[in-house]
Amino acid sequence: MFPSNLKAMKTAKVFGVSLSLILINMAAIMERADENLLPSVYKEVSEAFNAGPSDLGYLTFIRNFVQGLASPLAGVLVINHDRPTILALGTFCWALSTAAVGASQYFLQVAFWRAVNGFGLAIVIPVLQSFIADSYMDGVRGTGFGLLSLIGTLGGIGGGVLATLMAGQQYWGIPGWRCAFILMAALSALIGFLVLIFVTDPRKAISVSHASGEDSDRDLLIEKSKASASSIWLESWTATKAVMKVKTFQIIVLQGIVGSLPWTAMVFFTMWFELIGFDHNGAAALLSLFAIGCAMGSLVGGLIADRLSQLYPYKGRIMCAQFSAFMGIPFSWFLLRVIPQSVSSYYTFATTVFFMGLTISWNATAANGPMFAEVVPAKHRTMIYAFDRAFEGSFSSFAAPLVGILSEQIFGYDSKSIDPVKGSVREAFALSKGLLSMMAVPFGLCCLFYTPLYKLLRQDCENAKMAGSKETEMI
């Protein structure tokens, strides 16, 4: 092959990878924006459907529970389909459900479409994570996950702020919160279409680079298309068993089950700030500061963990994760119990939520995502991310309704005594107690549950390298 042709192929490959990563990050932006959409308008949805905190919590529970149960499907689908196709399918699914929520007239309709939304996210999130894991090398994978989280969080900020600001308005006689859902659905569908058309799976590029002939990729796809349903399920079952027996996976899932509870409970932050008396703009600004802190923290945590992992290969990431989980305890207590729950405490709230986000958001990018990629062969990466979401999503989904139940049944929250404009300090205080119950203790347990990895991570990484070497020899 001529040098000029080689140069052209390399240039095309770099451009294709760059364009794919850009579109993948855009998909992450829309995914995070979609997640933040409903919590940002809890107050308006509560008024529209006469729903209390426990009812709103059930909406989050339904979506997260379905997302958890359906996540392993992502690992099965990628065995016989390109990941961009799966991403586009999930994006179209959540776009449809988001538009339907905006058009719903009854609470049960909202609940049904939130379940459909969870199904779409179940397909998208593990595929996004495995795509990033395959696109970065071991030493910088924390930075890769950090960038994905940073960019995705910016989308979450945009979605949350957009919904919160639109919620108090009407457009052509339609409540603003409904318009926000329909607008977000249209943008999501557009991104899904672009992903389907332009994104290239990194595994396809790798297979082409190892091939000796021009038709090898086509032959691979033909062979793939001939795979029977029985062989697909057999391979899925083999991958499932391989993932389940990894000790590091078991430990990270265990900590993730409790570690996800506080993050699920935080969907009530917007409602809590509005109950204190902040208007839509004030609540949106505070949530934006928290999200900016989380975005910066996820990237900073990934960078620090990458550096520490070079100094302490099998301990650095674990230390970062434990530090981040521990910081959730004092920040939760200070935010929810120490700061006076009054609009006059705005700047104290603003400073606290920013630094809280900056320090408690490291775990996924600094530890969990990179370590998952290191303890299984590359072909099992989507499956391990899928099962992680399955376990964590299913169990953490109980946090939101539990916050509502604790607030109403134990701490005296009464939705009928809320002033639509000024909120209610009494109900805000009750809700803060429910939030603290589902945040401080889980953060502490999460920190503790990482400890066995100091002993287990090294062996699992070595086993994965040996399995990967055998696969390479077979190729």
Coordinates of C-alpha atoms in Angstrom, one line a residue, residues 28-388:
A28 CA -24.1 12.0 27.4
I29 CA -25.2 15.6 27.6
M30 CA -28.8 14.8 26.6
E31 CA -28.9 11.7 28.8
R32 CA -28.0 13.7 31.9
A33 CA -30.3 16.6 30.9
D34 CA -33.1 14.1 30.6
E35 CA -32.4 12.6 34.0
N36 CA -32.5 16.1 35.7
L37 CA -35.7 17.2 33.9
L38 CA -38.4 15.8 36.1
P39 CA -36.8 16.6 39.5
S40 CA -36.3 20.2 38.4
V41 CA -40.1 20.6 38.1
Y42 CA -41.2 18.4 41.0
K43 CA -43.1 21.4 42.5
E44 CA -45.1 22.0 39.3
V45 CA -45.8 18.3 38.8
S46 CA -46.9 18.1 42.4
E47 CA -49.4 20.9 41.8
A48 CA -50.6 19.6 38.4
F49 CA -51.3 16.0 39.6
N50 CA -51.9 16.7 43.4
A51 CA -49.0 14.5 44.3
G52 CA -46.9 14.5 47.5
P53 CA -43.2 13.8 48.0
S54 CA -43.9 10.0 48.3
D55 CA -45.8 10.0 45.0
L56 CA -42.9 12.0 43.3
G57 CA -40.5 9.6 44.8
Y58 CA -42.3 6.7 43.2
L59 CA -41.8 8.3 39.8
T60 CA -38.1 8.2 40.3
F61 CA -38.3 4.7 41.8
I62 CA -40.2 3.4 38.7
R63 CA -37.7 4.8 36.3
N64 CA -34.6 3.7 38.2
F65 CA -36.1 0.2 39.0
V66 CA -36.9 -0.5 35.3
Q67 CA -33.5 0.9 34.3
G68 CA -31.8 -1.5 36.7
L69 CA -33.7 -4.5 35.6
A70 CA -33.3 -3.8 31.9
S71 CA -29.6 -2.8 32.0
P72 CA -28.2 -6.4 31.3
L73 CA -30.0 -6.2 28.0
A74 CA -27.4 -3.7 26.9
G75 CA -24.7 -6.3 27.4
V76 CA -26.7 -8.8 25.3
L77 CA -27.5 -6.4 22.5
V78 CA -23.8 -5.4 21.9
I79 CA -22.8 -9.0 21.2
N80 CA -24.6 -9.0 17.9
H81 CA -25.0 -5.3 17.1
D82 CA -22.7 -2.2 16.8
R83 CA -22.8 0.0 19.9
P84 CA -23.8 3.2 17.9
T85 CA -27.0 1.3 16.8
I86 CA -27.8 0.4 20.4
L87 CA -27.1 4.0 21.6
A88 CA -29.5 5.4 18.9
L89 CA -32.2 2.9 19.8
G90 CA -32.0 3.9 23.5
T91 CA -31.9 7.6 22.7
F92 CA -35.1 7.3 20.5
C93 CA -36.8 5.4 23.3
W94 CA -36.1 8.0 26.0
A95 CA -37.0 10.8 23.6
L96 CA -40.4 9.3 23.0
S97 CA -41.1 8.8 26.7
T98 CA -39.9 12.3 27.6
A99 CA -42.3 13.9 25.1
A100 CA -45.1 11.6 26.4
V101 CA -44.5 12.8 30.0
G102 CA -44.9 16.3 28.8
A103 CA -48.3 15.5 27.2
S104 CA -49.6 13.3 30.0
Q105 CA -52.9 14.3 31.7
Y106 CA -53.0 11.7 34.5
F107 CA -50.4 10.7 37.1
L108 CA -50.5 7.0 36.0
Q109 CA -49.6 8.1 32.5
V110 CA -46.6 9.9 33.8
A111 CA -45.6 6.8 35.8
F112 CA -45.9 4.5 32.7
W113 CA -43.8 6.8 30.5
R114 CA -41.2 7.1 33.3
A115 CA -40.8 3.4 33.2
V116 CA -40.3 3.5 29.4
N117 CA -37.7 6.3 30.0
G118 CA -35.9 3.9 32.4
F119 CA -35.7 1.3 29.7
G120 CA -34.1 3.7 27.2
L121 CA -31.5 4.8 29.8
A122 CA -30.8 1.2 30.7
I123 CA -29.6 0.6 27.1
V124 CA -27.7 3.8 26.7
I125 CA -25.6 4.2 30.0
P126 CA -23.6 0.9 29.9
V127 CA -22.9 1.3 26.2
L128 CA -21.6 4.9 26.8
Q129 CA -19.3 3.7 29.6
S130 CA -17.9 0.8 27.6
F131 CA -17.4 3.1 24.6
I132 CA -15.2 5.4 26.8
A133 CA -13.4 2.5 28.4
D134 CA -12.4 1.2 24.9
S135 CA -11.4 4.7 23.7
Y136 CA -8.8 5.4 26.5
M137 CA -5.7 3.6 27.7
D138 CA -5.4 2.3 31.3
G139 CA -3.3 5.2 32.6
V140 CA -5.7 7.9 31.5
R141 CA -9.0 6.2 31.8
G142 CA -10.0 8.1 34.8
T143 CA -9.5 11.3 32.9
G144 CA -11.7 9.9 30.1
F145 CA -14.5 9.1 32.4
G146 CA -14.0 12.4 34.1
L147 CA -14.4 14.3 30.8
L148 CA -17.5 12.3 30.0
S149 CA -19.0 13.1 33.4
L150 CA -18.0 16.8 33.1
I151 CA -19.6 17.2 29.7
G152 CA -22.6 15.2 30.7
T153 CA -23.1 17.2 33.9
L154 CA -23.1 20.4 31.8
G155 CA -26.0 18.9 30.0
G156 CA -27.7 18.2 33.3
I157 CA -27.2 21.8 34.3
G158 CA -28.7 22.9 31.1
G159 CA -31.7 20.6 31.3
G160 CA -32.3 21.4 35.0
V161 CA -32.0 25.2 34.6
L162 CA -34.1 25.2 31.4
A163 CA -36.9 23.2 33.0
T164 CA -36.8 25.3 36.2
L165 CA -36.9 28.6 34.4
M166 CA -39.6 27.5 32.0
A167 CA -41.7 25.9 34.7
G168 CA -43.1 29.2 36.0
Q169 CA -44.1 30.4 32.5
Q170 CA -46.8 29.5 29.9
Y171 CA -46.2 29.2 26.2
W172 CA -49.1 29.3 23.8
G173 CA -51.3 28.5 26.7
I174 CA -49.3 25.4 27.6
P175 CA -47.6 25.1 31.1
G176 CA -43.8 25.8 30.7
W177 CA -42.8 22.5 32.3
R178 CA -44.6 20.5 29.6
C179 CA -42.9 22.6 26.9
A180 CA -39.5 21.8 28.5
F181 CA -40.2 18.1 28.2
I182 CA -41.2 18.3 24.5
L183 CA -38.2 20.5 23.6
M184 CA -35.8 18.1 25.3
A185 CA -37.4 15.1 23.5
A186 CA -36.9 16.8 20.1
L187 CA -33.2 17.5 20.9
S188 CA -32.6 13.9 22.1
A189 CA -34.1 12.5 19.0
L190 CA -31.8 14.6 16.8
I191 CA -28.7 13.5 18.7
G192 CA -29.8 9.9 18.4
F193 CA -30.1 10.3 14.6
L194 CA -26.6 11.8 14.4
V195 CA -25.1 9.0 16.6
L196 CA -26.7 6.4 14.3
I197 CA -25.3 8.0 11.1
F198 CA -21.8 9.1 12.1
V199 CA -20.5 7.2 15.2
T200 CA -18.1 4.3 14.6
D201 CA -17.6 1.6 17.2
P202 CA -14.0 1.5 18.5
R203 CA -14.0 -2.3 18.4
K204 CA -14.6 -2.2 14.6
A205 CA -11.6 0.0 14.2
I206 CA -9.5 -2.4 16.2
S207 CA -10.6 -5.4 14.2
V208 CA -9.8 -3.5 10.9
S209 CA -6.3 -2.5 12.2
H210 CA -5.5 -6.2 13.0
A211 CA -6.8 -7.5 9.7
S212 CA -4.6 -8.3 6.8
G213 CA -7.1 -7.8 3.9
E214 CA -9.5 -5.1 2.9
D215 CA -12.5 -7.4 3.1
S216 CA -11.9 -8.7 6.7
D217 CA -14.3 -6.3 8.3
R218 CA -17.0 -7.2 5.8
D219 CA -16.4 -10.9 6.4
L220 CA -16.5 -10.3 10.2
L221 CA -19.9 -8.6 9.9
I222 CA -21.2 -11.4 7.7
E223 CA -20.1 -14.0 10.1
K224 CA -21.6 -12.0 12.9
S225 CA -25.0 -11.8 11.1
K226 CA -25.1 -15.6 10.8
A227 CA -24.9 -16.1 14.6
S228 CA -27.9 -18.0 15.8
A229 CA -30.1 -16.9 18.7
S230 CA -28.9 -19.8 20.8
S231 CA -25.2 -18.9 20.3
I232 CA -26.0 -15.3 21.3
W233 CA -27.6 -16.3 24.5
L234 CA -24.9 -18.8 25.2
E235 CA -22.2 -16.1 24.8
S236 CA -24.3 -13.8 27.0
W237 CA -24.5 -16.4 29.7
T238 CA -20.8 -17.0 29.5
A239 CA -20.1 -13.3 29.8
T240 CA -22.5 -13.0 32.7
K241 CA -20.8 -15.8 34.6
A242 CA -17.3 -14.3 33.9
V243 CA -18.4 -10.9 35.2
M244 CA -20.3 -12.2 38.3
K245 CA -17.3 -14.2 39.7
V246 CA -15.0 -11.2 39.7
K247 CA -14.5 -10.2 43.3
T248 CA -13.8 -6.6 42.5
F249 CA -17.1 -6.4 40.7
Q250 CA -18.9 -7.8 43.7
I251 CA -17.4 -5.3 46.1
I252 CA -18.0 -2.3 43.8
V253 CA -21.6 -3.3 43.3
L254 CA -22.0 -3.7 47.1
Q255 CA -20.7 -0.2 47.8
G256 CA -22.6 1.1 44.8
I257 CA -25.9 -0.2 46.1
V258 CA -25.6 2.0 49.3
G259 CA -23.5 4.7 47.6
S260 CA -26.2 5.4 45.0
L261 CA -28.9 6.0 47.7
P262 CA -27.8 9.6 48.5
W263 CA -27.6 10.6 44.8
T264 CA -31.1 9.3 44.2
A265 CA -32.4 11.1 47.3
M266 CA -30.9 14.4 46.0
V267 CA -33.6 14.6 43.3
F268 CA -35.5 16.4 46.1
F269 CA -33.0 19.3 46.3
T270 CA -34.9 21.6 43.9
M271 CA -38.2 21.0 45.8
W272 CA -36.4 21.5 49.1
F273 CA -34.9 24.9 48.1
E274 CA -38.3 26.1 46.8
L275 CA -40.0 25.0 50.1
I276 CA -37.4 27.1 51.9
G277 CA -38.7 30.1 49.9
F278 CA -36.3 30.4 47.0
D279 CA -38.0 31.3 43.7
H280 CA -37.3 29.3 40.5
N281 CA -34.3 31.4 39.6
G282 CA -32.7 31.0 43.0
A283 CA -33.3 27.3 43.2
A284 CA -32.0 26.8 39.6
A285 CA -28.8 28.8 40.5
L286 CA -28.1 26.7 43.6
L287 CA -28.6 23.4 41.8
S288 CA -26.4 24.7 39.0
L289 CA -23.6 25.5 41.4
F290 CA -24.0 22.0 42.9
A291 CA -23.9 20.5 39.4
I292 CA -20.9 22.6 38.4
G293 CA -19.1 21.4 41.5
C294 CA -19.9 17.8 40.6
A295 CA -18.7 18.3 37.1
M296 CA -15.4 19.8 38.1
G297 CA -15.1 17.2 40.9
S298 CA -15.6 14.2 38.6
L299 CA -12.8 15.5 36.3
V300 CA -10.5 16.5 39.2
G301 CA -11.1 13.1 40.8
G302 CA -10.3 11.3 37.6
L303 CA -7.0 13.2 37.2
I304 CA -5.9 12.7 40.8
A305 CA -6.7 9.0 40.6
D306 CA -4.8 8.6 37.4
R307 CA -1.7 10.2 39.0
L308 CA -2.1 8.2 42.2
S309 CA -2.6 4.9 40.3
Q310 CA 0.8 5.4 38.7
L311 CA 2.4 5.8 42.2
Y312 CA 0.2 3.1 43.9
P313 CA -1.2 0.9 41.0
Y314 CA -3.6 -1.1 43.1
K315 CA -4.4 1.4 45.9
G316 CA -4.5 4.9 44.5
R317 CA -8.0 4.7 43.0
I318 CA -9.4 3.1 46.1
M319 CA -8.0 5.9 48.3
C320 CA -9.6 8.5 46.1
A321 CA -13.0 6.7 46.3
Q322 CA -13.0 6.4 50.1
F323 CA -12.0 10.1 50.5
S324 CA -14.9 11.2 48.3
A325 CA -17.5 9.0 49.9
F326 CA -16.4 10.1 53.4
M327 CA -16.7 13.8 52.5
G328 CA -20.4 13.2 51.9
I329 CA -21.1 12.8 55.6
P330 CA -20.0 16.2 57.0
F331 CA -21.3 18.1 53.9
S332 CA -24.7 16.4 54.2
W333 CA -25.0 17.2 57.9
F334 CA -23.8 20.9 57.4
L335 CA -26.1 21.5 54.4
L336 CA -29.3 19.9 55.9
R337 CA -29.0 20.6 59.6
V338 CA -26.6 23.4 60.4
I339 CA -27.3 26.1 57.8
P340 CA -30.5 28.1 58.8
Q341 CA -33.2 27.1 56.3
S342 CA -34.0 30.7 55.2
V343 CA -33.6 32.6 52.0
S344 CA -31.1 34.9 53.8
S345 CA -28.7 31.9 53.9
Y346 CA -28.4 31.9 50.1
Y347 CA -24.6 32.5 49.9
T348 CA -23.9 29.9 52.6
F349 CA -26.0 27.4 50.7
A350 CA -24.3 28.4 47.4
T351 CA -20.8 27.9 48.8
T352 CA -21.7 24.6 50.6
V353 CA -23.3 22.9 47.6
F354 CA -20.4 23.9 45.3
F355 CA -17.7 22.4 47.5
M356 CA -19.9 19.5 48.3
G357 CA -20.3 18.7 44.6
L358 CA -16.5 19.2 44.1
T359 CA -15.6 16.6 46.7
I360 CA -18.3 13.9 46.7
S361 CA -18.4 13.2 43.0
W362 CA -15.1 11.3 42.5
N363 CA -16.1 7.6 42.8
A364 CA -17.5 6.8 39.4
T365 CA -14.7 8.5 37.4
A366 CA -11.7 8.0 39.8
A367 CA -12.4 4.4 40.8
N368 CA -15.4 2.4 39.6
G369 CA -15.3 3.1 35.8
P370 CA -11.6 2.6 35.4
M371 CA -11.4 -0.4 37.7
F372 CA -14.2 -2.2 35.9
A373 CA -12.3 -1.8 32.6
E374 CA -9.2 -3.4 34.2
V375 CA -10.7 -6.5 35.8
V376 CA -12.4 -8.0 32.8
P377 CA -11.3 -8.6 29.2
A378 CA -12.3 -5.9 26.7
K379 CA -15.2 -8.0 25.2
H380 CA -16.9 -8.1 28.6
R381 CA -16.8 -4.4 29.4
T382 CA -20.3 -3.5 28.3
M383 CA -21.6 -6.5 30.3
I384 CA -19.9 -5.5 33.5
Y385 CA -21.1 -1.9 33.2
A386 CA -24.6 -3.2 32.5
F387 CA -24.8 -5.4 35.5
D388 CA -23.3 -2.7 37.7

